[in-house]
């Protein structure tokens, strides 16, 4: 399986830069003799950078470049070490925290999005029967969905947004929902990464997919043969698979996937009381019983919550909920006209509503003027998605559609699965307190369920997890205050772990991290971090905030 095409716009820009005789986009040396060479070729394009939704102040970047191949990454890391500044790859820039921020070299991933040939001759015998797919790190989940589908393959599970880069999603432990599945990082079988000193490592678990006797000591990348070292070590792999970008610049990964499949989504509008009774969905889930009294078991499931009761003064059982259950189908079934569209009105109407509201500005302005409208918007949103099935290819169902284009920000907190009911009902209490103080929700909030992960800093490390995502349209008055209060309250009361990207930077020291993830576990991660970042070249805003930046050498 050979893939060599590049994104059209990326290729056009690179060609245009060469024709102009200067690497104005940092895309590599020009054929012209006057083009900058060596370290100077990468010292371009500084300026301000913000997350994709412009939800935070951002950072002033010294150099912003678009590498195209592994050799470029090696040169940039070596150059940064000479300059004694940092290096970071942004992913798609969808994190609301400072995890992607760096004031040295900030690398854009869009020209590192090519699917790569898997060197099957290097695999262990037992790995040759696995469904494996190799790709450069900057590939978006959207583009990989298409590539995998063409190969008859699919991700085992995904979150609700496909614009993220695959490695950006993995390195922050982004996830979907369903207790049989871990985060995106759990799909990674091998990581090719440039670490301190410009050294290239291929990092795998102890019994990884590569046969050490057959690893040639180099990696081929776009005509270059780059020296590399195979590291098969559980400690290094578990640290590097959720590294927060602090252990190197990832060039490529090998993903474990599965044969392609379809999904049937059956959303149901219900109440928290119905879900948590003995025979309700949450009641069955917590008791380890079959999730369906009759019929097949759902493979994936999540619950969207209305923060407000259906009537004033109503208890937790009166809160409106949307139970989303998704069932795997091996092949395309017969589909009615309704099965082909999501919700009562379809994605086209959702798109019109998204753009008609100026990506949420109208909603924010309305709620700021009439706070009572916030709960009404949420109720309408949940009702519009309920009680109609949707059938499509797996990746089309995982992606939640045009609503992803709303300008929003938010947090996500991860709790022990056993605390699901207590967490949701405490959330209802806090939401009412916030409303009484003039802080209003504008969107439903969602519970997702994730299997435990081995990656040290994954939010679901060592335990099955329920996550609570709480978002807000940008521009809603005091929304940031409300989200910060949720983070602090849930950490204090439940020992909740914040998502590394969906967070407002509430953890201020490594001791804060240890209190939530465990001393020995975090020390194990730090040992790998200090080894791969020994020159401090991957120091960044997040490592400064946690007090773990390594002295630069």
PDB file of C-alpha atoms in Angstrom, residues 77-335:
ATOM      1  CA  UNK A  77      15.731  20.358  17.118  1.00  0.00           C
ATOM      2  CA  UNK A  78      19.490  20.745  16.626  1.00  0.00           C
ATOM      3  CA  UNK A  79      19.004  24.400  15.670  1.00  0.00           C
ATOM      4  CA  UNK A  80      16.831  25.054  18.729  1.00  0.00           C
ATOM      5  CA  UNK A  81      19.495  23.557  20.979  1.00  0.00           C
ATOM      6  CA  UNK A  82      22.110  25.860  19.465  1.00  0.00           C
ATOM      7  CA  UNK A  83      19.787  28.836  19.987  1.00  0.00           C
ATOM      8  CA  UNK A  84      18.874  27.585  23.509  1.00  0.00           C
ATOM      9  CA  UNK A  85      15.143  27.876  22.802  1.00  0.00           C
ATOM     10  CA  UNK A  86      12.269  25.405  22.797  1.00  0.00           C
ATOM     11  CA  UNK A  87      10.501  23.342  20.135  1.00  0.00           C
ATOM     12  CA  UNK A  88       6.869  22.245  20.040  1.00  0.00           C
ATOM     13  CA  UNK A  89       4.444  20.845  17.444  1.00  0.00           C
ATOM     14  CA  UNK A  90       0.995  22.426  17.676  1.00  0.00           C
ATOM     15  CA  UNK A  91      -1.280  19.699  16.342  1.00  0.00           C
ATOM     16  CA  UNK A  92      -4.471  21.371  15.109  1.00  0.00           C
ATOM     17  CA  UNK A  93      -4.364  24.002  17.864  1.00  0.00           C
ATOM     18  CA  UNK A  94      -7.601  22.829  19.470  1.00  0.00           C
ATOM     19  CA  UNK A  95      -6.434  22.790  23.101  1.00  0.00           C
ATOM     20  CA  UNK A  96      -7.785  25.511  25.376  1.00  0.00           C
ATOM     21  CA  UNK A  97      -4.918  25.081  27.839  1.00  0.00           C
ATOM     22  CA  UNK A  98      -1.271  26.094  27.336  1.00  0.00           C
ATOM     23  CA  UNK A  99      -0.209  22.549  26.379  1.00  0.00           C
ATOM     24  CA  UNK A 100       0.577  23.523  22.765  1.00  0.00           C
ATOM     25  CA  UNK A 101       2.324  26.812  23.561  1.00  0.00           C
ATOM     26  CA  UNK A 102       6.014  27.483  23.026  1.00  0.00           C
ATOM     27  CA  UNK A 103       7.797  30.783  22.425  1.00  0.00           C
ATOM     28  CA  UNK A 104      10.701  29.292  20.452  1.00  0.00           C
ATOM     29  CA  UNK A 105      10.115  27.092  17.403  1.00  0.00           C
ATOM     30  CA  UNK A 106       6.406  26.358  16.993  1.00  0.00           C
ATOM     31  CA  UNK A 107       5.928  23.750  14.282  1.00  0.00           C
ATOM     32  CA  UNK A 108       2.815  23.515  12.128  1.00  0.00           C
ATOM     33  CA  UNK A 109       1.912  19.915  11.253  1.00  0.00           C
ATOM     34  CA  UNK A 110       0.024  20.309   7.994  1.00  0.00           C
ATOM     35  CA  UNK A 111       2.915  19.163   5.758  1.00  0.00           C
ATOM     36  CA  UNK A 112       3.560  16.075   7.838  1.00  0.00           C
ATOM     37  CA  UNK A 113       0.257  14.410   7.008  1.00  0.00           C
ATOM     38  CA  UNK A 114       1.237  11.678   4.579  1.00  0.00           C
ATOM     39  CA  UNK A 115       0.260   8.032   5.153  1.00  0.00           C
ATOM     40  CA  UNK A 116       3.419   5.923   5.074  1.00  0.00           C
ATOM     41  CA  UNK A 117       4.287   2.436   3.963  1.00  0.00           C
ATOM     42  CA  UNK A 118       4.520  -0.018   6.844  1.00  0.00           C
ATOM     43  CA  UNK A 119       7.831  -1.955   6.695  1.00  0.00           C
ATOM     44  CA  UNK A 120       6.262  -5.381   7.198  1.00  0.00           C
ATOM     45  CA  UNK A 121       9.610  -7.114   6.796  1.00  0.00           C
ATOM     46  CA  UNK A 122      10.649  -5.586  10.155  1.00  0.00           C
ATOM     47  CA  UNK A 123       7.653  -6.923  12.103  1.00  0.00           C
ATOM     48  CA  UNK A 124       7.639  -9.763  14.572  1.00  0.00           C
ATOM     49  CA  UNK A 125       5.822 -12.836  13.271  1.00  0.00           C
ATOM     50  CA  UNK A 126       2.934 -12.327  15.715  1.00  0.00           C
ATOM     51  CA  UNK A 127       2.468  -8.712  14.572  1.00  0.00           C
ATOM     52  CA  UNK A 128       2.042  -9.554  10.901  1.00  0.00           C
ATOM     53  CA  UNK A 129      -1.571 -10.584  11.419  1.00  0.00           C
ATOM     54  CA  UNK A 130      -2.487  -7.309  13.127  1.00  0.00           C
ATOM     55  CA  UNK A 131      -4.336  -4.481  11.390  1.00  0.00           C
ATOM     56  CA  UNK A 132      -1.627  -1.811  11.416  1.00  0.00           C
ATOM     57  CA  UNK A 133      -1.471   1.560   9.690  1.00  0.00           C
ATOM     58  CA  UNK A 134       1.495   3.954   9.620  1.00  0.00           C
ATOM     59  CA  UNK A 135       1.146   7.700   9.198  1.00  0.00           C
ATOM     60  CA  UNK A 136       3.026  10.933   9.710  1.00  0.00           C
ATOM     61  CA  UNK A 137       2.125  12.748  12.894  1.00  0.00           C
ATOM     62  CA  UNK A 138       0.379  15.770  11.384  1.00  0.00           C
ATOM     63  CA  UNK A 139      -2.363  13.804   9.628  1.00  0.00           C
ATOM     64  CA  UNK A 140      -5.806  14.880  10.769  1.00  0.00           C
ATOM     65  CA  UNK A 141      -8.226  12.283  12.034  1.00  0.00           C
ATOM     66  CA  UNK A 142     -10.510  13.350   9.176  1.00  0.00           C
ATOM     67  CA  UNK A 143      -7.922  12.549   6.504  1.00  0.00           C
ATOM     68  CA  UNK A 144      -6.982   9.281   8.204  1.00  0.00           C
ATOM     69  CA  UNK A 145     -10.629   8.227   8.291  1.00  0.00           C
ATOM     70  CA  UNK A 146     -10.698   8.506   4.505  1.00  0.00           C
ATOM     71  CA  UNK A 147      -7.386   6.700   4.033  1.00  0.00           C
ATOM     72  CA  UNK A 148      -8.380   3.902   6.389  1.00  0.00           C
ATOM     73  CA  UNK A 149     -11.788   3.526   4.774  1.00  0.00           C
ATOM     74  CA  UNK A 150     -10.167   3.125   1.357  1.00  0.00           C
ATOM     75  CA  UNK A 151      -8.065   0.321   2.852  1.00  0.00           C
ATOM     76  CA  UNK A 152     -11.107  -1.350   4.435  1.00  0.00           C
ATOM     77  CA  UNK A 153     -10.036  -0.272   7.929  1.00  0.00           C
ATOM     78  CA  UNK A 154     -11.256   2.032  10.699  1.00  0.00           C
ATOM     79  CA  UNK A 155     -10.341   3.379  14.123  1.00  0.00           C
ATOM     80  CA  UNK A 156     -11.644   1.280  17.004  1.00  0.00           C
ATOM     81  CA  UNK A 157     -13.071   4.358  18.698  1.00  0.00           C
ATOM     82  CA  UNK A 158     -12.950   8.132  18.262  1.00  0.00           C
ATOM     83  CA  UNK A 159     -13.972  11.338  19.939  1.00  0.00           C
ATOM     84  CA  UNK A 160     -16.513  13.729  18.469  1.00  0.00           C
ATOM     85  CA  UNK A 161     -14.216  16.007  16.424  1.00  0.00           C
ATOM     86  CA  UNK A 162     -12.201  14.894  13.413  1.00  0.00           C
ATOM     87  CA  UNK A 163     -10.133  18.042  12.768  1.00  0.00           C
ATOM     88  CA  UNK A 164      -7.544  17.130  15.402  1.00  0.00           C
ATOM     89  CA  UNK A 165      -4.178  15.763  14.355  1.00  0.00           C
ATOM     90  CA  UNK A 166      -3.842  12.124  15.326  1.00  0.00           C
ATOM     91  CA  UNK A 167      -0.756  12.690  17.456  1.00  0.00           C
ATOM     92  CA  UNK A 168      -2.107  15.861  19.054  1.00  0.00           C
ATOM     93  CA  UNK A 169      -5.162  13.875  20.140  1.00  0.00           C
ATOM     94  CA  UNK A 170      -3.041  10.984  21.411  1.00  0.00           C
ATOM     95  CA  UNK A 171      -0.493  13.056  23.335  1.00  0.00           C
ATOM     96  CA  UNK A 172      -3.255  14.651  25.441  1.00  0.00           C
ATOM     97  CA  UNK A 173      -5.154  11.329  25.940  1.00  0.00           C
ATOM     98  CA  UNK A 174      -8.198  12.450  23.953  1.00  0.00           C
ATOM     99  CA  UNK A 175     -10.852   9.726  23.825  1.00  0.00           C
ATOM    100  CA  UNK A 176     -14.260   8.517  22.744  1.00  0.00           C
ATOM    101  CA  UNK A 177     -16.755   6.662  24.923  1.00  0.00           C
ATOM    102  CA  UNK A 178     -17.403   3.027  25.814  1.00  0.00           C
ATOM    103  CA  UNK A 179     -15.799   1.032  28.625  1.00  0.00           C
ATOM    104  CA  UNK A 180     -14.285  -1.502  26.231  1.00  0.00           C
ATOM    105  CA  UNK A 181     -12.044   1.204  24.776  1.00  0.00           C
ATOM    106  CA  UNK A 182      -9.174   3.315  26.036  1.00  0.00           C
ATOM    107  CA  UNK A 183      -8.069   6.756  24.788  1.00  0.00           C
ATOM    108  CA  UNK A 184      -6.649   7.437  21.312  1.00  0.00           C
ATOM    109  CA  UNK A 185      -3.145   6.812  22.677  1.00  0.00           C
ATOM    110  CA  UNK A 186      -4.068   3.169  23.309  1.00  0.00           C
ATOM    111  CA  UNK A 187      -4.218   2.643  19.533  1.00  0.00           C
ATOM    112  CA  UNK A 188      -0.528   3.544  19.109  1.00  0.00           C
ATOM    113  CA  UNK A 189       1.799   0.574  18.588  1.00  0.00           C
ATOM    114  CA  UNK A 190       4.990   2.448  17.654  1.00  0.00           C
ATOM    115  CA  UNK A 191       6.240   6.054  17.852  1.00  0.00           C
ATOM    116  CA  UNK A 192       9.010   7.573  15.724  1.00  0.00           C
ATOM    117  CA  UNK A 193      10.199  10.672  17.548  1.00  0.00           C
ATOM    118  CA  UNK A 194      13.068  13.180  17.485  1.00  0.00           C
ATOM    119  CA  UNK A 195      14.401  13.702  21.018  1.00  0.00           C
ATOM    120  CA  UNK A 196      17.198  15.764  22.589  1.00  0.00           C
ATOM    121  CA  UNK A 197      20.356  16.001  20.525  1.00  0.00           C
ATOM    122  CA  UNK A 198      18.360  15.459  17.337  1.00  0.00           C
ATOM    123  CA  UNK A 199      18.422  11.710  17.978  1.00  0.00           C
ATOM    124  CA  UNK A 200      15.670   9.688  16.294  1.00  0.00           C
ATOM    125  CA  UNK A 201      14.042   6.926  18.324  1.00  0.00           C
ATOM    126  CA  UNK A 202      11.474   4.315  17.417  1.00  0.00           C
ATOM    127  CA  UNK A 203       9.714   3.732  20.740  1.00  0.00           C
ATOM    128  CA  UNK A 204       7.598   0.648  21.418  1.00  0.00           C
ATOM    129  CA  UNK A 205       6.505  -1.484  24.385  1.00  0.00           C
ATOM    130  CA  UNK A 206       8.872  -4.198  25.600  1.00  0.00           C
ATOM    131  CA  UNK A 207       7.326  -6.797  23.296  1.00  0.00           C
ATOM    132  CA  UNK A 208       6.572  -4.344  20.513  1.00  0.00           C
ATOM    133  CA  UNK A 209       5.619  -4.984  16.918  1.00  0.00           C
ATOM    134  CA  UNK A 210       9.182  -4.673  15.561  1.00  0.00           C
ATOM    135  CA  UNK A 211      11.645  -7.569  15.523  1.00  0.00           C
ATOM    136  CA  UNK A 212      14.873  -6.020  16.922  1.00  0.00           C
ATOM    137  CA  UNK A 213      16.957  -8.340  14.742  1.00  0.00           C
ATOM    138  CA  UNK A 214      15.323  -6.898  11.630  1.00  0.00           C
ATOM    139  CA  UNK A 215      15.376  -3.211  12.523  1.00  0.00           C
ATOM    140  CA  UNK A 216      17.913  -1.662  10.104  1.00  0.00           C
ATOM    141  CA  UNK A 217      19.037   1.243  12.287  1.00  0.00           C
ATOM    142  CA  UNK A 218      17.475   3.927  10.120  1.00  0.00           C
ATOM    143  CA  UNK A 219      14.115   5.306   8.962  1.00  0.00           C
ATOM    144  CA  UNK A 220      13.392   6.242   5.356  1.00  0.00           C
ATOM    145  CA  UNK A 221      11.597   9.571   4.942  1.00  0.00           C
ATOM    146  CA  UNK A 222      10.932  11.251   1.605  1.00  0.00           C
ATOM    147  CA  UNK A 223      14.180  10.154  -0.016  1.00  0.00           C
ATOM    148  CA  UNK A 224      16.314  10.540   3.117  1.00  0.00           C
ATOM    149  CA  UNK A 225      17.726   7.689   5.162  1.00  0.00           C
ATOM    150  CA  UNK A 226      17.862   8.948   8.751  1.00  0.00           C
ATOM    151  CA  UNK A 227      19.750   7.069  11.455  1.00  0.00           C
ATOM    152  CA  UNK A 228      17.440   5.811  14.212  1.00  0.00           C
ATOM    153  CA  UNK A 229      17.526   3.667  17.330  1.00  0.00           C
ATOM    154  CA  UNK A 230      14.876   1.138  18.359  1.00  0.00           C
ATOM    155  CA  UNK A 231      13.808   1.438  22.010  1.00  0.00           C
ATOM    156  CA  UNK A 232      11.456  -1.285  23.265  1.00  0.00           C
ATOM    157  CA  UNK A 233      10.770  -0.379  26.865  1.00  0.00           C
ATOM    158  CA  UNK A 234       7.435  -0.236  28.688  1.00  0.00           C
ATOM    159  CA  UNK A 235       8.453   2.678  30.918  1.00  0.00           C
ATOM    160  CA  UNK A 236       9.602   4.873  28.027  1.00  0.00           C
ATOM    161  CA  UNK A 237       6.617   3.925  25.857  1.00  0.00           C
ATOM    162  CA  UNK A 238       4.008   4.520  28.559  1.00  0.00           C
ATOM    163  CA  UNK A 239       5.514   7.945  29.221  1.00  0.00           C
ATOM    164  CA  UNK A 240       5.999   8.944  25.586  1.00  0.00           C
ATOM    165  CA  UNK A 241       2.526   7.874  24.421  1.00  0.00           C
ATOM    166  CA  UNK A 242       0.991  10.737  26.457  1.00  0.00           C
ATOM    167  CA  UNK A 243       3.962  13.084  26.610  1.00  0.00           C
ATOM    168  CA  UNK A 244       2.198  16.483  26.370  1.00  0.00           C
ATOM    169  CA  UNK A 245       4.720  17.198  23.596  1.00  0.00           C
ATOM    170  CA  UNK A 246       7.471  17.389  26.225  1.00  0.00           C
ATOM    171  CA  UNK A 247       9.560  14.382  25.171  1.00  0.00           C
ATOM    172  CA  UNK A 248      10.246  15.169  21.553  1.00  0.00           C
ATOM    173  CA  UNK A 249       8.728  15.974  18.190  1.00  0.00           C
ATOM    174  CA  UNK A 250       6.840  12.978  16.841  1.00  0.00           C
ATOM    175  CA  UNK A 251       7.463  12.212  13.180  1.00  0.00           C
ATOM    176  CA  UNK A 252       5.217   9.180  12.660  1.00  0.00           C
ATOM    177  CA  UNK A 253       3.183   6.544  14.465  1.00  0.00           C
ATOM    178  CA  UNK A 254       1.919   3.055  13.747  1.00  0.00           C
ATOM    179  CA  UNK A 255      -1.720   2.615  14.737  1.00  0.00           C
ATOM    180  CA  UNK A 256      -3.576  -0.574  15.553  1.00  0.00           C
ATOM    181  CA  UNK A 257      -6.946  -0.369  13.812  1.00  0.00           C
ATOM    182  CA  UNK A 258      -9.654  -2.842  12.771  1.00  0.00           C
ATOM    183  CA  UNK A 259     -11.746  -3.792   9.724  1.00  0.00           C
ATOM    184  CA  UNK A 260     -14.155  -1.034   8.739  1.00  0.00           C
ATOM    185  CA  UNK A 261     -17.669  -1.083  10.166  1.00  0.00           C
ATOM    186  CA  UNK A 262     -20.898   0.883  10.284  1.00  0.00           C
ATOM    187  CA  UNK A 263     -22.664   2.295  13.328  1.00  0.00           C
ATOM    188  CA  UNK A 264     -26.305   2.678  14.237  1.00  0.00           C
ATOM    189  CA  UNK A 265     -26.882   5.521  16.676  1.00  0.00           C
ATOM    190  CA  UNK A 266     -30.100   5.486  18.719  1.00  0.00           C
ATOM    191  CA  UNK A 267     -30.430   8.662  20.818  1.00  0.00           C
ATOM    192  CA  UNK A 268     -33.143   8.686  23.461  1.00  0.00           C
ATOM    193  CA  UNK A 269     -34.427  11.659  25.449  1.00  0.00           C
ATOM    194  CA  UNK A 270     -34.881  10.566  29.045  1.00  0.00           C
ATOM    195  CA  UNK A 271     -34.276  11.784  32.601  1.00  0.00           C
ATOM    196  CA  UNK A 272     -31.503  11.274  35.121  1.00  0.00           C
ATOM    197  CA  UNK A 273     -33.943   9.466  37.382  1.00  0.00           C
ATOM    198  CA  UNK A 274     -34.799   6.945  34.658  1.00  0.00           C
ATOM    199  CA  UNK A 275     -31.115   6.386  33.857  1.00  0.00           C
ATOM    200  CA  UNK A 276     -30.009   5.771  37.439  1.00  0.00           C
ATOM    201  CA  UNK A 277     -32.792   3.512  38.704  1.00  0.00           C
ATOM    202  CA  UNK A 278     -31.920  -0.159  39.195  1.00  0.00           C
ATOM    203  CA  UNK A 279     -33.012  -1.097  35.677  1.00  0.00           C
ATOM    204  CA  UNK A 280     -31.869   2.159  34.074  1.00  0.00           C
ATOM    205  CA  UNK A 281     -28.849   2.410  31.779  1.00  0.00           C
ATOM    206  CA  UNK A 282     -26.499   3.937  34.365  1.00  0.00           C
ATOM    207  CA  UNK A 283     -27.800   1.590  37.037  1.00  0.00           C
ATOM    208  CA  UNK A 284     -27.024  -1.424  34.848  1.00  0.00           C
ATOM    209  CA  UNK A 285     -23.644  -0.038  33.798  1.00  0.00           C
ATOM    210  CA  UNK A 286     -22.482   0.515  37.364  1.00  0.00           C
ATOM    211  CA  UNK A 287     -23.733  -2.905  38.444  1.00  0.00           C
ATOM    212  CA  UNK A 288     -21.883  -4.653  35.609  1.00  0.00           C
ATOM    213  CA  UNK A 289     -25.136  -6.033  34.178  1.00  0.00           C
ATOM    214  CA  UNK A 290     -26.219  -6.299  30.562  1.00  0.00           C
ATOM    215  CA  UNK A 291     -26.940  -2.803  29.306  1.00  0.00           C
ATOM    216  CA  UNK A 292     -30.013  -3.888  27.380  1.00  0.00           C
ATOM    217  CA  UNK A 293     -32.838  -5.890  28.935  1.00  0.00           C
ATOM    218  CA  UNK A 294     -33.524  -7.310  25.480  1.00  0.00           C
ATOM    219  CA  UNK A 295     -31.608  -7.131  22.215  1.00  0.00           C
ATOM    220  CA  UNK A 296     -27.973  -6.387  21.427  1.00  0.00           C
ATOM    221  CA  UNK A 297     -25.545  -4.579  23.693  1.00  0.00           C
ATOM    222  CA  UNK A 298     -24.368  -1.121  22.596  1.00  0.00           C
ATOM    223  CA  UNK A 299     -20.651  -0.886  21.829  1.00  0.00           C
ATOM    224  CA  UNK A 300     -20.435   2.850  22.503  1.00  0.00           C
ATOM    225  CA  UNK A 301     -22.519   5.089  24.743  1.00  0.00           C
ATOM    226  CA  UNK A 302     -22.538   8.522  26.344  1.00  0.00           C
ATOM    227  CA  UNK A 303     -24.997  10.705  28.221  1.00  0.00           C
ATOM    228  CA  UNK A 304     -25.606  14.415  27.614  1.00  0.00           C
ATOM    229  CA  UNK A 305     -26.934  16.258  30.658  1.00  0.00           C
ATOM    230  CA  UNK A 306     -29.119  19.313  31.010  1.00  0.00           C
ATOM    231  CA  UNK A 307     -27.501  21.205  33.912  1.00  0.00           C
ATOM    232  CA  UNK A 308     -30.937  22.501  34.937  1.00  0.00           C
ATOM    233  CA  UNK A 309     -34.014  20.607  36.217  1.00  0.00           C
ATOM    234  CA  UNK A 310     -37.083  20.366  34.018  1.00  0.00           C
ATOM    235  CA  UNK A 311     -39.049  22.363  36.596  1.00  0.00           C
ATOM    236  CA  UNK A 312     -37.978  24.922  39.167  1.00  0.00           C
ATOM    237  CA  UNK A 313     -36.909  23.225  42.369  1.00  0.00           C
ATOM    238  CA  UNK A 314     -36.890  19.779  40.771  1.00  0.00           C
ATOM    239  CA  UNK A 315     -34.500  17.189  42.176  1.00  0.00           C
ATOM    240  CA  UNK A 316     -31.642  15.504  40.290  1.00  0.00           C
ATOM    241  CA  UNK A 317     -33.968  12.868  38.866  1.00  0.00           C
ATOM    242  CA  UNK A 318     -35.878  15.520  36.890  1.00  0.00           C
ATOM    243  CA  UNK A 319     -32.910  16.642  34.795  1.00  0.00           C
ATOM    244  CA  UNK A 320     -33.388  15.998  31.087  1.00  0.00           C
ATOM    245  CA  UNK A 321     -30.748  13.737  29.482  1.00  0.00           C
ATOM    246  CA  UNK A 322     -29.886  12.388  26.065  1.00  0.00           C
ATOM    247  CA  UNK A 323     -28.677   8.776  26.087  1.00  0.00           C
ATOM    248  CA  UNK A 324     -26.616   8.032  22.970  1.00  0.00           C
ATOM    249  CA  UNK A 325     -26.137   4.333  22.209  1.00  0.00           C
ATOM    250  CA  UNK A 326     -24.214   3.125  19.166  1.00  0.00           C
ATOM    251  CA  UNK A 327     -24.193  -0.389  17.764  1.00  0.00           C
ATOM    252  CA  UNK A 328     -21.578  -1.876  15.461  1.00  0.00           C
ATOM    253  CA  UNK A 329     -22.731  -3.218  12.100  1.00  0.00           C
ATOM    254  CA  UNK A 330     -20.374  -5.268   9.939  1.00  0.00           C
ATOM    255  CA  UNK A 331     -21.800  -3.899   6.697  1.00  0.00           C
ATOM    256  CA  UNK A 332     -24.155  -1.251   5.384  1.00  0.00           C
ATOM    257  CA  UNK A 333     -27.772  -2.117   6.181  1.00  0.00           C
ATOM    258  CA  UNK A 334     -30.877  -0.899   4.440  1.00  0.00           C
ATOM    259  CA  UNK A 335     -31.407   2.703   5.554  1.00  0.00           C
TER     260      UNK A 335
END
